[in-house]
Amino acid sequence: MTEKKTWSDRFEGSLHPAIARFNASIGFDIELIEYDLTGSIAHAKMLAHTGIISVAEAEVLVAGLEQVRTEYREGKFNPGIEQEDVHFAVERRLTEIVGDAGKKLHTARSRNDQVATDIRLYLRDQIEQIRTQLREFQQIILDLAQKNVETLIPGYTHLQRAQPLSLAHHLLAYFQMAQRDWERLGEIYRRTNILPLGSGALAGTTFPIDREYTASLLNFDGICANSLDGVSDRDFAIEFLSAASLIVVHLSRLSEEIILWSSEEFGFVTLKDSCATGSSIMPQKKNPDVPELVRGKTGRVFGHLQGMLVLMKGLPLAYNKDLQEDKEAIFDGVRTVKACLEAMSVLLQEGIEFRTSRLAQAVAEDFSNATDVADYLAARGVPFREAYNLVGKVVKTSLAAGKLLKDLTLEEWKQLHPAFEEDIYLAIAPKQVVAARNSYGGTGFKRVREAIERAKDLLLEQK
Ligand code: ARG
């Protein structure tokens, strides 16, 4: 590529090499090239549509831009640092290809409204991809839940055994989180899909442009109403990084559970060889690297959110070069969320095996049925607080005697309270303990089956 001077004739000489390096964004904003080309093609068409350039000129521009696209896809267009950024790189290559006509492309446009447009085109595309990934993740959870309605797992509060659960119910909690993530991204999509192009550098343009026309070519739902806001707003990116942070929070919580579950101490799951790694020194080890990496990667997404907030807070209107720093945060945020979703989906789909007999044993050998004894008495007229205290006492004496509640004889139960009958044994059996929690949203098998049906409908109805 021939060396050309970037700036107007006001400038003499060239940039100091260190400053050129410092100033350039081409090293990372090349990621926007497809969107930049698409935006430029629409802009060229609009210029012809409004008579600002001729139709023949627009055709030349569009063909030239498509050639740049082809060259890029074939690996033949690799602009270097001397091009500063993707916008200059494309415009220069275009002018090399089509000649002087290329110099008309930037009529009625600034890099400020151009880059804002590129990022919105990029992000709306990525949001759609991430929403699709969330749907796949939800489907995998749902499949796993369907197979495990009657698989029991200890439920915890404070990481202390609390009450047993249907494993499906536990998994479906993550379905709900992912559902909110999906909805949130849909809302953010709406605010992202607004066109800034036509804002000019900051104040609009003297040319009779048709912004609605450009918006319709690019499938934007609307146009930015204020030119200053159009070029300098990055709220949509901050909202995206906030939603991305919540997605990884959810994945990280699930990761933490899988890490615990795969430990010797819990022993609730086994990781398959395809999704686990070993140690270079300890031959017995199988490590949960996937959930650990997901948990670890959350930090950088939060970091990008924080970085963007700090980036914006002191910026006077309108465009400031600080805004060039938005890109790496957005790109890495997108890449990280996508990678985490993909890895967790694979892990859940084929990398994890629940040790159902271990789980059944776990829920049978603890005091997580204590609430059910209290509920048993309360249902028979004993005030709950009284029943609660009584059962607390039984737990204490049983612990001391190395017994479980199911080991008490009917006589012992009756000594505690005359309301106890033979059916107490059924009431405290783990399956029954779970089955009985049939309040809406609870873990009772009937409710869980209903929840699965609702989840299925939801995936069918909301595409
Ligand atoms: N590379 C720049 C960015 O990413 C493009 C916009 C430059 N605008 C300007 N007035 N210098 O923000």
Tab-separated table of C-alpha atoms and ligand atoms in Angstrom:
chain	number	residue	atom	x	y	z
A	1	MET	CA	0.000	0.000	0.000
A	2	THR	CA	1.341	3.413	-0.887
A	3	GLU	CA	2.127	5.715	1.988
A	4	LYS	CA	-0.328	8.595	2.136
A	5	LYS	CA	-0.631	11.460	4.469
A	6	THR	CA	-3.633	11.280	6.776
A	7	TRP	CA	-4.457	14.832	7.668
A	8	SER	CA	-5.391	17.940	5.785
A	9	ASP	CA	-2.819	20.304	4.358
A	10	ARG	CA	-2.734	22.028	7.676
A	11	PHE	CA	-0.302	19.320	8.713
A	12	GLU	CA	3.295	19.103	7.627
A	13	GLY	CA	5.559	16.121	8.126
A	14	SER	CA	4.512	12.900	9.775
A	15	LEU	CA	3.796	11.589	13.244
A	16	HIS	CA	6.579	10.520	15.563
A	17	PRO	CA	6.665	6.698	15.327
A	18	ALA	CA	5.949	6.288	19.044
A	19	ILE	CA	2.960	8.608	18.784
A	20	ALA	CA	1.720	6.800	15.678
A	21	ARG	CA	1.801	3.547	17.609
A	22	PHE	CA	0.148	5.144	20.594
A	23	ASN	CA	-2.592	6.714	18.527
A	24	ALA	CA	-3.437	3.770	16.313
A	25	SER	CA	-6.418	1.519	16.941
A	26	ILE	CA	-6.054	-0.647	13.844
A	27	GLY	CA	-4.535	-3.412	15.954
A	28	PHE	CA	-7.924	-4.043	17.525
A	29	ASP	CA	-10.598	-2.151	15.597
A	30	ILE	CA	-9.963	-4.325	12.540
A	31	GLU	CA	-12.563	-6.487	14.294
A	32	LEU	CA	-15.127	-3.921	13.108
A	33	ILE	CA	-14.200	-4.119	9.439
A	34	GLU	CA	-17.235	-6.061	8.229
A	35	TYR	CA	-19.529	-3.644	10.030
A	36	ASP	CA	-17.566	-0.653	8.765
A	37	LEU	CA	-17.981	-1.881	5.203
A	38	THR	CA	-21.682	-2.545	5.646
A	39	GLY	CA	-22.190	0.904	7.162
A	40	SER	CA	-20.193	2.572	4.392
A	41	ILE	CA	-22.157	0.802	1.680
A	42	ALA	CA	-25.413	2.044	3.188
A	43	HIS	CA	-23.950	5.541	3.484
A	44	ALA	CA	-22.886	5.532	-0.181
A	45	LYS	CA	-26.365	4.420	-1.227
A	46	MET	CA	-27.951	7.145	0.856
A	47	LEU	CA	-25.657	9.744	-0.735
A	48	ALA	CA	-26.941	8.681	-4.157
A	49	HIS	CA	-30.537	8.392	-2.962
A	50	THR	CA	-30.456	12.044	-1.878
A	51	GLY	CA	-28.572	13.221	-4.963
A	52	ILE	CA	-25.484	14.220	-2.983
A	53	ILE	CA	-23.440	11.996	-5.299
A	54	SER	CA	-24.514	10.351	-8.538
A	55	VAL	CA	-25.930	6.855	-8.746
A	56	ALA	CA	-22.980	5.856	-10.929
A	57	GLU	CA	-20.551	7.102	-8.293
A	58	ALA	CA	-22.381	5.187	-5.589
A	59	GLU	CA	-22.204	2.021	-7.658
A	60	VAL	CA	-18.465	2.418	-7.977
A	61	LEU	CA	-18.151	2.947	-4.222
A	62	VAL	CA	-20.297	-0.062	-3.373
A	63	ALA	CA	-18.405	-2.344	-5.756
A	64	GLY	CA	-15.095	-1.076	-4.382
A	65	LEU	CA	-16.193	-1.621	-0.788
A	66	GLU	CA	-17.316	-5.150	-1.641
A	67	GLN	CA	-13.895	-5.772	-3.138
A	68	VAL	CA	-12.257	-4.629	0.086
A	69	ARG	CA	-14.503	-7.108	1.888
A	70	THR	CA	-13.434	-9.923	-0.412
A	71	GLU	CA	-9.763	-9.032	-0.046
A	72	TYR	CA	-10.137	-8.982	3.727
A	73	ARG	CA	-11.915	-12.324	3.830
A	74	GLU	CA	-9.263	-13.854	1.611
A	75	GLY	CA	-6.559	-12.587	3.930
A	76	LYS	CA	-5.196	-10.193	1.315
A	77	PHE	CA	-6.004	-6.977	3.139
A	78	ASN	CA	-3.929	-6.529	6.273
A	79	PRO	CA	-3.660	-2.839	7.065
A	80	GLY	CA	-0.805	-1.836	9.337
A	81	ILE	CA	-0.241	0.822	11.906
A	82	GLU	CA	0.344	3.542	9.329
A	83	GLN	CA	-3.395	3.360	8.578
A	84	GLU	CA	-4.253	4.445	12.131
A	85	ASP	CA	-7.679	2.874	12.252
A	86	VAL	CA	-10.058	0.635	10.355
A	87	HIS	CA	-12.011	3.575	8.955
A	88	PHE	CA	-8.989	5.186	7.319
A	89	ALA	CA	-7.698	1.824	6.196
A	90	VAL	CA	-10.914	1.025	4.349
A	91	GLU	CA	-11.253	4.477	2.785
A	92	ARG	CA	-7.666	4.432	1.528
A	93	ARG	CA	-7.866	0.947	0.119
A	94	LEU	CA	-11.145	1.895	-1.544
A	95	THR	CA	-9.527	4.916	-3.158
A	96	GLU	CA	-6.638	2.773	-4.362
A	97	ILE	CA	-9.147	0.408	-5.956
A	98	VAL	CA	-11.659	2.848	-7.464
A	99	GLY	CA	-9.605	6.014	-7.811
A	100	ASP	CA	-10.869	9.503	-7.071
A	101	ALA	CA	-14.486	8.380	-6.619
A	102	GLY	CA	-13.352	6.837	-3.325
A	103	LYS	CA	-12.658	10.306	-2.012
A	104	LYS	CA	-16.385	11.072	-2.056
A	105	LEU	CA	-17.347	8.357	0.435
A	106	HIS	CA	-16.675	10.491	3.476
A	107	THR	CA	-19.062	13.263	2.329
A	108	ALA	CA	-21.541	14.161	5.087
A	109	ARG	CA	-19.905	11.795	7.527
A	110	SER	CA	-17.316	11.859	10.265
A	111	ARG	CA	-15.338	9.068	11.831
A	112	ASN	CA	-17.194	9.965	15.008
A	113	ASP	CA	-20.631	8.986	13.760
A	114	GLN	CA	-19.040	6.234	11.684
A	115	VAL	CA	-17.367	4.481	14.612
A	116	ALA	CA	-20.456	4.860	16.801
A	117	THR	CA	-22.439	3.174	14.031
A	118	ASP	CA	-19.894	0.391	13.617
A	119	ILE	CA	-19.968	-0.466	17.314
A	120	ARG	CA	-23.747	-0.595	17.354
A	121	LEU	CA	-23.799	-2.826	14.274
A	122	TYR	CA	-21.207	-5.070	15.873
A	123	LEU	CA	-22.900	-5.225	19.251
A	124	ARG	CA	-26.397	-5.919	18.008
A	125	ASP	CA	-24.962	-8.817	16.024
A	126	GLN	CA	-23.112	-10.135	19.070
A	127	ILE	CA	-26.156	-9.702	21.299
A	128	GLU	CA	-28.149	-11.914	18.942
A	129	GLN	CA	-25.428	-14.551	19.006
A	130	ILE	CA	-25.210	-14.488	22.788
A	131	ARG	CA	-28.992	-14.758	23.094
A	132	THR	CA	-28.873	-17.827	20.873
A	133	GLN	CA	-26.168	-19.283	23.099
A	134	LEU	CA	-28.304	-18.569	26.168
A	135	ARG	CA	-31.194	-20.432	24.578
A	136	GLU	CA	-28.937	-23.426	23.895
A	137	PHE	CA	-27.706	-23.319	27.474
A	138	GLN	CA	-31.299	-23.243	28.740
A	139	GLN	CA	-32.224	-26.190	26.544
A	140	ILE	CA	-29.313	-28.212	27.936
A	141	ILE	CA	-30.368	-27.407	31.502
A	142	LEU	CA	-33.927	-28.359	30.667
A	143	ASP	CA	-32.858	-31.703	29.178
A	144	LEU	CA	-30.795	-32.439	32.257
A	145	ALA	CA	-33.669	-31.420	34.526
A	146	GLN	CA	-36.097	-33.704	32.712
A	147	LYS	CA	-33.857	-36.663	33.405
A	148	ASN	CA	-33.503	-35.786	37.072
A	149	VAL	CA	-36.887	-34.858	38.495
A	150	GLU	CA	-36.679	-37.610	41.111
A	151	THR	CA	-32.943	-37.459	41.630
A	152	LEU	CA	-32.402	-36.014	45.086
A	153	ILE	CA	-29.626	-33.666	46.096
A	154	PRO	CA	-28.962	-31.962	49.416
A	155	GLY	CA	-30.080	-28.345	49.439
A	156	TYR	CA	-27.971	-25.826	51.353
A	157	THR	CA	-28.220	-22.497	53.038
A	158	HIS	CA	-24.985	-21.056	54.430
A	159	LEU	CA	-23.423	-24.111	52.764
A	160	GLN	CA	-24.940	-26.155	55.592
A	161	ARG	CA	-27.332	-28.980	54.800
A	162	ALA	CA	-30.824	-27.476	54.824
A	163	GLN	CA	-33.536	-29.436	53.024
A	164	PRO	CA	-33.270	-32.004	50.256
A	165	LEU	CA	-34.199	-31.025	46.724
A	166	SER	CA	-35.107	-32.455	43.384
A	167	LEU	CA	-31.941	-32.089	41.304
A	168	ALA	CA	-34.141	-30.835	38.470
A	169	HIS	CA	-35.392	-28.041	40.716
A	170	HIS	CA	-31.837	-27.057	41.553
A	171	LEU	CA	-30.843	-26.989	37.889
A	172	LEU	CA	-33.929	-25.054	36.866
A	173	ALA	CA	-32.850	-22.188	39.098
A	174	TYR	CA	-30.139	-21.599	36.480
A	175	PHE	CA	-32.735	-21.815	33.732
A	176	GLN	CA	-34.503	-18.862	35.330
A	177	MET	CA	-31.287	-16.854	35.647
A	178	ALA	CA	-30.503	-17.474	31.984
A	179	GLN	CA	-34.058	-16.470	31.086
A	180	ARG	CA	-33.598	-13.090	32.730
A	181	ASP	CA	-30.227	-12.728	30.986
A	182	TRP	CA	-31.914	-13.439	27.668
A	183	GLU	CA	-34.667	-10.915	28.354
A	184	ARG	CA	-32.211	-8.296	29.546
A	185	LEU	CA	-30.165	-8.584	26.376
A	186	GLY	CA	-33.359	-8.205	24.350
A	187	GLU	CA	-34.072	-4.903	26.086
A	188	ILE	CA	-30.516	-3.713	25.526
A	189	TYR	CA	-30.743	-4.715	21.879
A	190	ARG	CA	-33.594	-2.261	21.450
A	191	ARG	CA	-31.540	0.654	22.718
A	192	THR	CA	-28.465	-0.472	20.787
A	193	ASN	CA	-30.297	-0.685	17.500
A	194	ILE	CA	-30.512	3.085	16.959
A	195	LEU	CA	-28.493	4.754	14.207
A	196	PRO	CA	-25.981	7.500	15.047
A	197	LEU	CA	-24.788	7.967	11.447
A	198	GLY	CA	-25.761	11.391	10.203
A	199	SER	CA	-24.718	13.058	13.443
A	200	GLY	CA	-21.579	14.199	11.630
A	201	ALA	CA	-18.618	15.135	13.771
A	202	LEU	CA	-20.923	16.497	16.462
A	203	ALA	CA	-23.387	19.003	15.037
A	204	GLY	CA	-25.036	17.318	12.078
A	205	THR	CA	-24.195	18.118	8.470
A	206	THR	CA	-24.857	20.772	5.861
A	207	PHE	CA	-25.816	18.106	3.300
A	208	PRO	CA	-29.445	17.073	2.729
A	209	ILE	CA	-28.951	13.533	4.037
A	210	ASP	CA	-31.754	11.067	4.687
A	211	ARG	CA	-31.009	9.316	7.945
A	212	GLU	CA	-34.220	7.302	7.916
A	213	TYR	CA	-33.164	5.847	4.594
A	214	THR	CA	-29.757	4.781	5.934
A	215	ALA	CA	-31.457	3.348	9.025
A	216	SER	CA	-33.804	1.254	6.913
A	217	LEU	CA	-30.925	-0.054	4.768
A	218	LEU	CA	-29.104	-1.132	7.926
A	219	ASN	CA	-32.197	-2.418	9.748
A	220	PHE	CA	-31.955	0.047	12.573
A	221	ASP	CA	-35.173	0.621	14.499
A	222	GLY	CA	-34.614	4.349	14.830
A	223	ILE	CA	-32.108	7.191	14.591
A	224	CYS	CA	-30.299	9.027	17.378
A	225	ALA	CA	-32.287	12.195	18.015
A	226	ASN	CA	-29.398	14.425	19.072
A	227	SER	CA	-26.158	14.590	17.127
A	228	LEU	CA	-23.977	15.297	20.180
A	229	ASP	CA	-25.480	12.347	22.010
A	230	GLY	CA	-25.301	10.203	18.872
A	231	VAL	CA	-21.521	10.453	18.550
A	232	SER	CA	-20.646	10.292	22.215
A	233	ASP	CA	-23.156	7.936	23.825
A	234	ARG	CA	-21.814	4.569	24.912
A	235	ASP	CA	-24.618	3.739	27.374
A	236	PHE	CA	-25.616	0.776	25.260
A	237	ALA	CA	-22.130	-0.705	25.615
A	238	ILE	CA	-22.154	-0.166	29.367
A	239	GLU	CA	-25.554	-1.784	29.593
A	240	PHE	CA	-24.243	-4.659	27.546
A	241	LEU	CA	-21.221	-5.125	29.817
A	242	SER	CA	-23.529	-4.976	32.809
A	243	ALA	CA	-25.749	-7.688	31.335
A	244	ALA	CA	-22.614	-9.627	30.387
A	245	SER	CA	-21.416	-9.337	33.985
A	246	LEU	CA	-24.658	-10.849	35.236
A	247	ILE	CA	-24.396	-13.698	32.752
A	248	VAL	CA	-20.942	-14.573	34.012
A	249	VAL	CA	-22.062	-14.148	37.627
A	250	HIS	CA	-24.661	-16.810	36.977
A	251	LEU	CA	-22.210	-19.079	35.199
A	252	SER	CA	-19.696	-18.530	37.959
A	253	ARG	CA	-22.135	-19.568	40.664
A	254	LEU	CA	-22.905	-22.741	38.768
A	255	SER	CA	-19.179	-23.258	38.295
A	256	GLU	CA	-18.553	-22.906	41.988
A	257	GLU	CA	-21.184	-25.562	42.669
A	258	ILE	CA	-19.707	-27.952	40.136
A	259	ILE	CA	-16.257	-27.435	41.616
A	260	LEU	CA	-17.571	-28.262	45.075
A	261	TRP	CA	-19.658	-31.170	43.814
A	262	SER	CA	-16.684	-32.724	42.046
A	263	SER	CA	-14.549	-32.683	45.190
A	264	GLU	CA	-13.927	-35.820	47.211
A	265	GLU	CA	-15.750	-34.169	50.098
A	266	PHE	CA	-19.021	-33.739	48.207
A	267	GLY	CA	-18.603	-36.434	45.585
A	268	PHE	CA	-21.865	-35.498	43.850
A	269	VAL	CA	-20.522	-35.442	40.294
A	270	THR	CA	-17.821	-37.006	38.200
A	271	LEU	CA	-16.272	-34.995	35.406
A	272	LYS	CA	-15.733	-36.892	32.185
A	273	ASP	CA	-12.251	-37.072	30.784
A	274	SER	CA	-13.220	-34.908	27.802
A	275	CYS	CA	-13.910	-31.985	30.127
A	276	ALA	CA	-11.322	-32.324	32.875
A	277	THR	CA	-7.576	-32.118	33.146
A	278	GLY	CA	-4.878	-33.809	35.183
A	279	SER	CA	-1.945	-32.651	37.209
A	280	SER	CA	1.632	-32.665	35.932
A	281	ILE	CA	2.866	-34.150	39.204
A	282	MET	CA	-0.026	-35.783	41.077
A	283	PRO	CA	-1.139	-38.742	39.002
A	284	GLN	CA	-4.366	-39.282	40.921
A	285	LYS	CA	-5.773	-35.857	40.139
A	286	LYS	CA	-8.638	-34.810	37.945
A	287	ASN	CA	-9.196	-31.091	38.003
A	288	PRO	CA	-12.334	-29.064	37.234
A	289	ASP	CA	-10.495	-26.565	35.024
A	290	VAL	CA	-13.531	-25.608	32.967
A	291	PRO	CA	-15.677	-24.286	35.821
A	292	GLU	CA	-12.594	-22.807	37.462
A	293	LEU	CA	-11.759	-20.865	34.305
A	294	VAL	CA	-15.326	-19.665	33.965
A	295	ARG	CA	-15.254	-18.513	37.578
A	296	GLY	CA	-11.910	-16.868	36.941
A	297	LYS	CA	-12.901	-15.114	33.737
A	298	THR	CA	-15.796	-13.299	35.382
A	299	GLY	CA	-13.295	-10.837	36.838
A	300	ARG	CA	-12.284	-9.466	33.495
A	301	VAL	CA	-15.887	-8.876	32.425
A	302	PHE	CA	-16.551	-6.922	35.630
A	303	GLY	CA	-13.299	-5.074	34.952
A	304	HIS	CA	-14.461	-4.006	31.511
A	305	LEU	CA	-17.745	-2.741	32.950
A	306	GLN	CA	-15.901	-0.737	35.565
A	307	GLY	CA	-13.413	0.480	32.965
A	308	MET	CA	-16.164	1.762	30.688
A	309	LEU	CA	-17.929	3.561	33.517
A	310	VAL	CA	-14.725	5.305	34.502
A	311	LEU	CA	-13.930	6.020	30.851
A	312	MET	CA	-17.207	7.899	30.413
A	313	LYS	CA	-17.611	9.744	33.653
A	314	GLY	CA	-15.521	12.826	32.942
A	315	LEU	CA	-16.034	13.236	29.212
A	316	PRO	CA	-17.372	16.576	28.070
A	317	LEU	CA	-19.567	16.489	24.965
A	318	ALA	CA	-19.073	15.309	22.349
A	319	TYR	CA	-16.483	12.909	20.920
A	320	ASN	CA	-13.160	12.586	22.742
A	321	LYS	CA	-10.351	10.267	21.788
A	322	ASP	CA	-10.787	8.525	25.117
A	323	LEU	CA	-13.683	6.770	23.418
A	324	GLN	CA	-11.262	4.771	21.325
A	325	GLU	CA	-10.645	2.839	24.536
A	326	ASP	CA	-14.178	1.440	24.490
A	327	LYS	CA	-13.389	-1.172	21.883
A	328	GLU	CA	-11.098	-3.582	23.636
A	329	ALA	CA	-13.439	-3.613	26.637
A	330	ILE	CA	-16.442	-4.408	24.470
A	331	PHE	CA	-14.643	-6.965	22.302
A	332	ASP	CA	-13.104	-8.831	25.196
A	333	GLY	CA	-16.374	-8.714	27.128
A	334	VAL	CA	-18.163	-10.266	24.160
A	335	ARG	CA	-15.485	-12.895	23.555
A	336	THR	CA	-15.336	-13.870	27.208
A	337	VAL	CA	-19.082	-14.282	27.643
A	338	LYS	CA	-19.344	-16.320	24.470
A	339	ALA	CA	-16.440	-18.554	25.450
A	340	CYS	CA	-17.843	-19.115	28.946
A	341	LEU	CA	-21.304	-19.950	27.649
A	342	GLU	CA	-19.911	-22.371	25.125
A	343	ALA	CA	-17.677	-24.141	27.634
A	344	MET	CA	-20.403	-24.426	30.264
A	345	SER	CA	-22.857	-25.757	27.718
A	346	VAL	CA	-20.437	-28.459	26.633
A	347	LEU	CA	-19.653	-29.292	30.238
A	348	LEU	CA	-23.319	-29.682	31.161
A	349	GLN	CA	-24.225	-31.521	28.012
A	350	GLU	CA	-21.520	-34.124	28.028
A	351	GLY	CA	-18.904	-33.464	30.658
A	352	ILE	CA	-20.667	-34.102	33.896
A	353	GLU	CA	-22.195	-37.176	35.466
A	354	PHE	CA	-24.313	-37.001	38.607
A	355	ARG	CA	-23.492	-39.774	41.075
A	356	THR	CA	-27.108	-40.526	41.882
A	357	SER	CA	-26.492	-43.217	44.472
A	358	ARG	CA	-24.055	-40.967	46.333
A	359	LEU	CA	-26.686	-38.236	46.205
A	360	ALA	CA	-29.421	-40.549	47.512
A	361	GLN	CA	-27.159	-41.644	50.329
A	362	ALA	CA	-26.267	-38.044	51.150
A	363	VAL	CA	-29.872	-36.958	51.651
A	364	ALA	CA	-30.678	-40.065	53.702
A	365	GLU	CA	-27.934	-39.515	56.217
A	366	ASP	CA	-28.447	-36.084	57.609
A	367	PHE	CA	-30.949	-34.020	59.559
A	368	SER	CA	-32.328	-32.196	56.548
A	369	ASN	CA	-35.737	-33.728	57.330
A	370	ALA	CA	-35.936	-31.936	60.700
A	371	THR	CA	-38.224	-29.212	59.361
A	372	ASP	CA	-40.601	-31.958	58.261
A	373	VAL	CA	-40.905	-33.278	61.798
A	374	ALA	CA	-41.791	-29.789	62.983
A	375	ASP	CA	-44.221	-29.390	60.060
A	376	TYR	CA	-45.731	-32.797	61.002
A	377	LEU	CA	-46.582	-31.562	64.477
A	378	ALA	CA	-47.657	-28.124	63.282
A	379	ALA	CA	-50.071	-29.768	60.837
A	380	ARG	CA	-51.530	-31.592	63.838
A	381	GLY	CA	-52.223	-28.432	65.775
A	382	VAL	CA	-48.977	-27.922	67.704
A	383	PRO	CA	-47.879	-24.265	67.348
A	384	PHE	CA	-44.938	-24.244	64.926
A	385	ARG	CA	-42.483	-22.528	67.285
A	386	GLU	CA	-43.207	-25.115	69.974
A	387	ALA	CA	-42.737	-27.951	67.495
A	388	TYR	CA	-39.525	-26.353	66.229
A	389	ASN	CA	-38.032	-26.237	69.729
A	390	LEU	CA	-39.036	-29.794	70.426
A	391	VAL	CA	-37.398	-31.071	67.256
A	392	GLY	CA	-34.278	-29.063	68.041
A	393	LYS	CA	-34.025	-31.035	71.230
A	394	VAL	CA	-34.461	-34.341	69.400
A	395	VAL	CA	-31.722	-33.392	66.943
A	396	LYS	CA	-29.417	-32.607	69.823
A	397	THR	CA	-29.994	-35.911	71.628
A	398	SER	CA	-29.833	-37.878	68.365
A	399	LEU	CA	-26.531	-36.260	67.382
A	400	ALA	CA	-25.132	-37.148	70.788
A	401	ALA	CA	-26.340	-40.732	70.399
A	402	GLY	CA	-24.991	-40.990	66.847
A	403	LYS	CA	-28.482	-41.591	65.500
A	404	LEU	CA	-30.593	-40.145	62.707
A	405	LEU	CA	-34.248	-39.143	63.064
A	406	LYS	CA	-35.346	-42.232	61.173
A	407	ASP	CA	-33.669	-44.394	63.861
A	408	LEU	CA	-36.021	-43.245	66.621
A	409	THR	CA	-38.596	-45.854	67.675
A	410	LEU	CA	-42.288	-44.985	67.579
A	411	GLU	CA	-42.219	-45.184	71.364
A	412	GLU	CA	-39.489	-42.548	71.484
A	413	TRP	CA	-41.467	-40.343	69.099
A	414	LYS	CA	-44.562	-40.710	71.228
A	415	GLN	CA	-42.651	-39.825	74.359
A	416	LEU	CA	-41.666	-36.591	72.673
A	417	HIS	CA	-45.212	-35.846	71.662
A	418	PRO	CA	-48.389	-37.934	71.627
A	419	ALA	CA	-49.329	-36.624	68.175
A	420	PHE	CA	-46.671	-38.798	66.514
A	421	GLU	CA	-47.990	-41.870	64.684
A	422	GLU	CA	-46.514	-44.574	62.497
A	423	ASP	CA	-46.736	-42.268	59.457
A	424	ILE	CA	-43.905	-40.085	60.840
A	425	TYR	CA	-41.463	-42.474	59.166
A	426	LEU	CA	-42.991	-41.826	55.774
A	427	ALA	CA	-43.083	-38.078	56.433
A	428	ILE	CA	-39.343	-37.934	57.051
A	429	ALA	CA	-38.220	-40.209	54.203
A	430	PRO	CA	-36.155	-38.072	51.779
A	431	LYS	CA	-38.397	-38.690	48.749
A	432	GLN	CA	-41.463	-37.679	50.707
A	433	VAL	CA	-39.687	-34.689	52.205
A	434	VAL	CA	-39.074	-33.408	48.677
A	435	ALA	CA	-42.417	-34.500	47.246
A	436	ALA	CA	-44.324	-32.696	49.996
A	437	ARG	CA	-42.987	-29.226	49.115
A	438	ASN	CA	-45.690	-28.594	46.600
A	439	SER	CA	-46.174	-24.879	47.014
A	440	TYR	CA	-45.898	-22.995	43.733
A	441	GLY	CA	-42.218	-22.617	42.822
A	442	GLY	CA	-41.238	-25.326	45.306
A	443	THR	CA	-39.259	-28.511	44.846
A	444	GLY	CA	-42.196	-30.969	45.043
A	445	PHE	CA	-42.007	-33.361	42.076
A	446	LYS	CA	-45.404	-32.305	40.818
A	447	ARG	CA	-44.386	-28.663	40.815
A	448	VAL	CA	-41.064	-29.437	39.180
A	449	ARG	CA	-42.808	-31.323	36.380
A	450	GLU	CA	-45.072	-28.322	35.854
A	451	ALA	CA	-42.047	-26.034	35.845
A	452	ILE	CA	-40.437	-28.202	33.179
A	453	GLU	CA	-43.557	-27.943	31.034
A	454	ARG	CA	-43.622	-24.173	31.433
A	455	ALA	CA	-39.938	-23.964	30.541
A	456	LYS	CA	-40.528	-26.041	27.418
A	457	ASP	CA	-43.408	-23.794	26.356
A	458	LEU	CA	-41.326	-20.738	26.990
A	459	LEU	CA	-38.515	-21.955	24.738
A	460	LEU	CA	-41.036	-22.704	22.015
A	461	GLU	CA	-42.920	-19.414	22.323
A	462	GLN	CA	-40.139	-16.907	22.836
A	463	LYS	CA	-37.657	-17.256	20.046
B	1	ARG	N1	-10.354	5.244	15.979
B	1	ARG	C1	-11.265	6.194	16.492
B	1	ARG	C2	-12.053	5.593	17.647
B	1	ARG	O1	-12.006	4.453	17.789
B	1	ARG	C3	-12.233	6.617	15.415
B	1	ARG	C4	-12.847	7.960	15.646
B	1	ARG	C5	-11.816	9.013	15.567
B	1	ARG	N2	-12.346	10.315	15.635
B	1	ARG	C6	-11.600	11.386	15.822
B	1	ARG	N3	-12.184	12.526	15.866
B	1	ARG	N4	-10.306	11.303	15.999
B	1	ARG	O2	-12.679	6.255	18.405
